[in-house]
Amino acid sequence: MKFKSLFFFLFFGTLIVACKKEKTTEEYMINSWQTTYMKIEMPTYEKSDSLYVYEDKFENNPELIAQSTYNADGTFKAWFVNLKGEKISESSGNWSVENDSLFVDFFYNNRDIKVGYHIEKTEEGFTATSKFDWDNDGEFDDALLMKTKQIKIQ
């Protein structure tokens, strides 16, 4: 009887130790990322009745690559890397997570930006989707889809 009890506790103890707790979205975001795909659909582009779609797959040695780092203190930095490998157009701001949503607040291109993204973790990084006024026409009807991969920053 004692052997069965010992085996029972060893078996379940091993299971508990072997189970790896999945990172929360907040823990997952504390890292460095590179955008690998972006698509923005703007149905009322600059107050017109025309749909404008911006799409970039960042293939074939693109002129600019977007990268960012999210810090544990709730701050982040974002920038572009040009063909020479130089960081340009750096901006910084604050970020937070609520459930599966990432909220960022930063100043870029003479504009205060406060936007929320629905985040889905992927094997490489994460996918983010949002509705926002990306074309600055006063309508929060522009849909963004962004895919990222995790990177190491030297």
mmCIF file of C-alpha atoms in Angstrom:
data_model
loop_
_atom_site.group_PDB
_atom_site.id
_atom_site.type_symbol
_atom_site.label_atom_id
_atom_site.label_comp_id
_atom_site.label_asym_id
_atom_site.label_seq_id
_atom_site.Cartn_x
_atom_site.Cartn_y
_atom_site.Cartn_z
ATOM 1 C CA MET A 1 0.000 0.000 0.000
ATOM 2 C CA LYS A 2 2.813 2.414 0.818
ATOM 3 C CA PHE A 3 4.448 1.713 -2.554
ATOM 4 C CA LYS A 4 1.197 2.643 -4.377
ATOM 5 C CA SER A 5 0.905 5.873 -2.396
ATOM 6 C CA LEU A 6 4.529 6.767 -3.046
ATOM 7 C CA PHE A 7 4.115 6.025 -6.755
ATOM 8 C CA PHE A 8 0.916 8.126 -6.856
ATOM 9 C CA PHE A 9 2.645 11.155 -5.288
ATOM 10 C CA LEU A 10 5.754 10.779 -7.455
ATOM 11 C CA PHE A 11 3.650 10.513 -10.617
ATOM 12 C CA PHE A 12 1.534 13.598 -9.908
ATOM 13 C CA GLY A 13 4.518 15.517 -8.528
ATOM 14 C CA THR A 14 6.365 14.884 -11.786
ATOM 15 C CA LEU A 15 3.329 16.046 -13.758
ATOM 16 C CA ILE A 16 3.073 19.270 -11.780
ATOM 17 C CA VAL A 17 6.784 20.037 -12.199
ATOM 18 C CA ALA A 18 6.681 19.118 -15.903
ATOM 19 C CA CYS A 19 3.778 21.466 -16.645
ATOM 20 C CA LYS A 20 5.248 24.733 -17.849
ATOM 21 C CA LYS A 21 3.150 27.782 -17.083
ATOM 22 C CA GLU A 22 2.381 29.812 -20.207
ATOM 23 C CA LYS A 23 3.487 33.433 -20.063
ATOM 24 C CA THR A 24 0.806 36.055 -19.679
ATOM 25 C CA THR A 25 0.417 38.508 -22.559
ATOM 26 C CA GLU A 26 2.172 41.145 -20.456
ATOM 27 C CA GLU A 27 5.145 38.853 -19.736
ATOM 28 C CA TYR A 28 5.232 37.805 -23.394
ATOM 29 C CA MET A 29 5.393 41.408 -24.636
ATOM 30 C CA ILE A 30 8.533 42.214 -22.594
ATOM 31 C CA ASN A 31 10.903 41.594 -25.459
ATOM 32 C CA SER A 32 12.130 42.996 -28.779
ATOM 33 C CA TRP A 33 10.105 42.643 -31.973
ATOM 34 C CA GLN A 34 10.336 43.238 -35.716
ATOM 35 C CA THR A 35 7.347 43.793 -37.993
ATOM 36 C CA THR A 36 7.216 41.161 -40.735
ATOM 37 C CA TYR A 37 3.870 42.100 -42.323
ATOM 38 C CA MET A 38 1.494 45.056 -42.194
ATOM 39 C CA LYS A 39 -1.804 45.790 -43.863
ATOM 40 C CA ILE A 40 -4.014 48.825 -43.239
ATOM 41 C CA GLU A 41 -7.427 49.132 -44.903
ATOM 42 C CA MET A 42 -8.798 52.691 -44.874
ATOM 43 C CA PRO A 43 -12.377 52.698 -46.208
ATOM 44 C CA THR A 44 -12.847 56.490 -46.115
ATOM 45 C CA TYR A 45 -9.308 57.484 -47.008
ATOM 46 C CA GLU A 46 -8.822 61.171 -46.131
ATOM 47 C CA LYS A 47 -12.605 61.757 -45.985
ATOM 48 C CA SER A 48 -13.278 60.321 -49.440
ATOM 49 C CA ASP A 49 -15.512 57.443 -50.457
ATOM 50 C CA SER A 50 -12.455 55.554 -51.699
ATOM 51 C CA LEU A 51 -10.865 52.532 -50.091
ATOM 52 C CA TYR A 52 -7.102 52.752 -49.755
ATOM 53 C CA VAL A 53 -5.075 49.695 -48.776
ATOM 54 C CA TYR A 54 -1.482 49.892 -47.594
ATOM 55 C CA GLU A 55 0.300 46.550 -47.472
ATOM 56 C CA ASP A 56 3.944 45.700 -46.860
ATOM 57 C CA LYS A 57 5.406 42.201 -46.587
ATOM 58 C CA PHE A 58 8.904 43.531 -45.773
ATOM 59 C CA GLU A 59 10.479 41.211 -48.356
ATOM 60 C CA ASN A 60 13.409 41.658 -50.755
ATOM 61 C CA ASN A 61 15.595 43.974 -48.690
ATOM 62 C CA PRO A 62 13.052 46.706 -47.811
ATOM 63 C CA GLU A 63 14.165 50.296 -47.333
ATOM 64 C CA LEU A 64 12.850 50.411 -43.756
ATOM 65 C CA ILE A 65 12.152 47.731 -41.161
ATOM 66 C CA ALA A 66 10.107 48.530 -38.048
ATOM 67 C CA GLN A 67 11.436 47.289 -34.715
ATOM 68 C CA SER A 68 10.495 47.850 -31.085
ATOM 69 C CA THR A 69 11.403 46.916 -27.523
ATOM 70 C CA TYR A 70 8.875 46.638 -24.675
ATOM 71 C CA ASN A 71 10.324 47.047 -21.178
ATOM 72 C CA ALA A 72 9.050 45.631 -17.884
ATOM 73 C CA ASP A 73 8.552 49.168 -16.500
ATOM 74 C CA GLY A 74 5.737 49.877 -19.012
ATOM 75 C CA THR A 75 7.844 51.896 -21.453
ATOM 76 C CA PHE A 76 8.740 51.047 -25.035
ATOM 77 C CA LYS A 77 10.839 52.328 -27.889
ATOM 78 C CA ALA A 78 10.067 51.909 -31.586
ATOM 79 C CA TRP A 79 12.216 52.789 -34.591
ATOM 80 C CA PHE A 80 13.013 51.940 -38.175
ATOM 81 C CA VAL A 81 16.222 50.339 -39.432
ATOM 82 C CA ASN A 82 17.324 51.609 -42.853
ATOM 83 C CA LEU A 83 19.344 49.783 -45.516
ATOM 84 C CA LYS A 84 22.583 50.923 -43.846
ATOM 85 C CA GLY A 85 21.499 49.269 -40.573
ATOM 86 C CA GLU A 86 20.988 52.627 -38.856
ATOM 87 C CA LYS A 87 18.159 53.308 -36.389
ATOM 88 C CA ILE A 88 16.016 56.239 -37.532
ATOM 89 C CA SER A 89 12.731 57.894 -36.488
ATOM 90 C CA GLU A 90 12.914 56.579 -32.936
ATOM 91 C CA SER A 91 9.910 57.227 -30.720
ATOM 92 C CA SER A 92 9.121 56.188 -27.179
ATOM 93 C CA GLY A 93 6.011 55.798 -25.126
ATOM 94 C CA ASN A 94 4.112 53.748 -22.599
ATOM 95 C CA TRP A 95 2.341 50.431 -22.898
ATOM 96 C CA SER A 96 0.038 48.236 -20.858
ATOM 97 C CA VAL A 97 -1.877 45.005 -21.286
ATOM 98 C CA GLU A 98 -5.418 44.155 -20.316
ATOM 99 C CA ASN A 99 -6.430 40.542 -21.001
ATOM 100 C CA ASP A 100 -5.401 39.955 -24.641
ATOM 101 C CA SER A 101 -5.176 43.629 -25.584
ATOM 102 C CA LEU A 102 -2.060 45.793 -25.846
ATOM 103 C CA PHE A 103 -2.499 49.536 -25.306
ATOM 104 C CA VAL A 104 0.202 51.977 -26.427
ATOM 105 C CA ASP A 105 0.519 55.721 -25.960
ATOM 106 C CA PHE A 106 3.228 57.661 -27.831
ATOM 107 C CA PHE A 107 3.976 60.751 -29.902
ATOM 108 C CA TYR A 108 4.975 60.205 -33.535
ATOM 109 C CA ASN A 109 4.944 62.336 -36.654
ATOM 110 C CA ASN A 110 3.503 65.394 -34.835
ATOM 111 C CA ARG A 111 0.633 63.338 -33.466
ATOM 112 C CA ASP A 112 -0.330 61.841 -30.093
ATOM 113 C CA ILE A 113 -1.268 58.229 -30.700
ATOM 114 C CA LYS A 114 -3.256 56.144 -28.219
ATOM 115 C CA VAL A 115 -4.307 52.834 -29.695
ATOM 116 C CA GLY A 116 -5.272 49.364 -28.541
ATOM 117 C CA TYR A 117 -4.426 46.139 -30.347
ATOM 118 C CA HIS A 118 -5.878 42.668 -29.973
ATOM 119 C CA ILE A 119 -2.835 40.404 -29.541
ATOM 120 C CA GLU A 120 -2.523 36.768 -30.544
ATOM 121 C CA LYS A 121 0.708 34.960 -29.718
ATOM 122 C CA THR A 122 2.339 33.036 -32.578
ATOM 123 C CA GLU A 123 5.357 30.736 -32.800
ATOM 124 C CA GLU A 124 7.503 33.578 -34.184
ATOM 125 C CA GLY A 125 6.044 36.538 -32.295
ATOM 126 C CA PHE A 126 2.523 37.948 -32.280
ATOM 127 C CA THR A 127 -0.254 39.163 -34.536
ATOM 128 C CA ALA A 128 -1.895 42.495 -33.710
ATOM 129 C CA THR A 129 -5.178 43.896 -35.024
ATOM 130 C CA SER A 130 -6.771 47.261 -34.350
ATOM 131 C CA LYS A 131 -9.323 49.800 -35.491
ATOM 132 C CA PHE A 132 -7.940 53.325 -35.475
ATOM 133 C CA ASP A 133 -7.862 56.568 -37.437
ATOM 134 C CA TRP A 134 -4.617 55.766 -39.287
ATOM 135 C CA ASP A 135 -5.319 58.227 -42.158
ATOM 136 C CA ASN A 136 -6.136 61.068 -39.713
ATOM 137 C CA ASP A 137 -9.553 61.812 -41.265
ATOM 138 C CA GLY A 138 -11.453 61.823 -37.965
ATOM 139 C CA GLU A 139 -13.016 58.373 -38.543
ATOM 140 C CA PHE A 140 -11.851 55.446 -36.407
ATOM 141 C CA ASP A 141 -12.655 52.994 -39.192
ATOM 142 C CA ASP A 142 -9.216 51.918 -40.423
ATOM 143 C CA ALA A 143 -8.308 48.261 -39.847
ATOM 144 C CA LEU A 144 -4.700 47.303 -39.192
ATOM 145 C CA LEU A 145 -3.221 43.807 -39.256
ATOM 146 C CA MET A 146 0.403 43.449 -38.186
ATOM 147 C CA LYS A 147 2.579 40.354 -37.803
ATOM 148 C CA THR A 148 5.847 40.329 -35.877
ATOM 149 C CA LYS A 149 8.730 38.112 -34.962
ATOM 150 C CA GLN A 150 10.858 38.148 -31.838
ATOM 151 C CA ILE A 151 14.390 39.515 -32.346
ATOM 152 C CA LYS A 152 17.564 39.937 -30.345
ATOM 153 C CA ILE A 153 18.861 43.508 -29.996
ATOM 154 C CA GLN A 154 22.624 43.967 -29.567
#
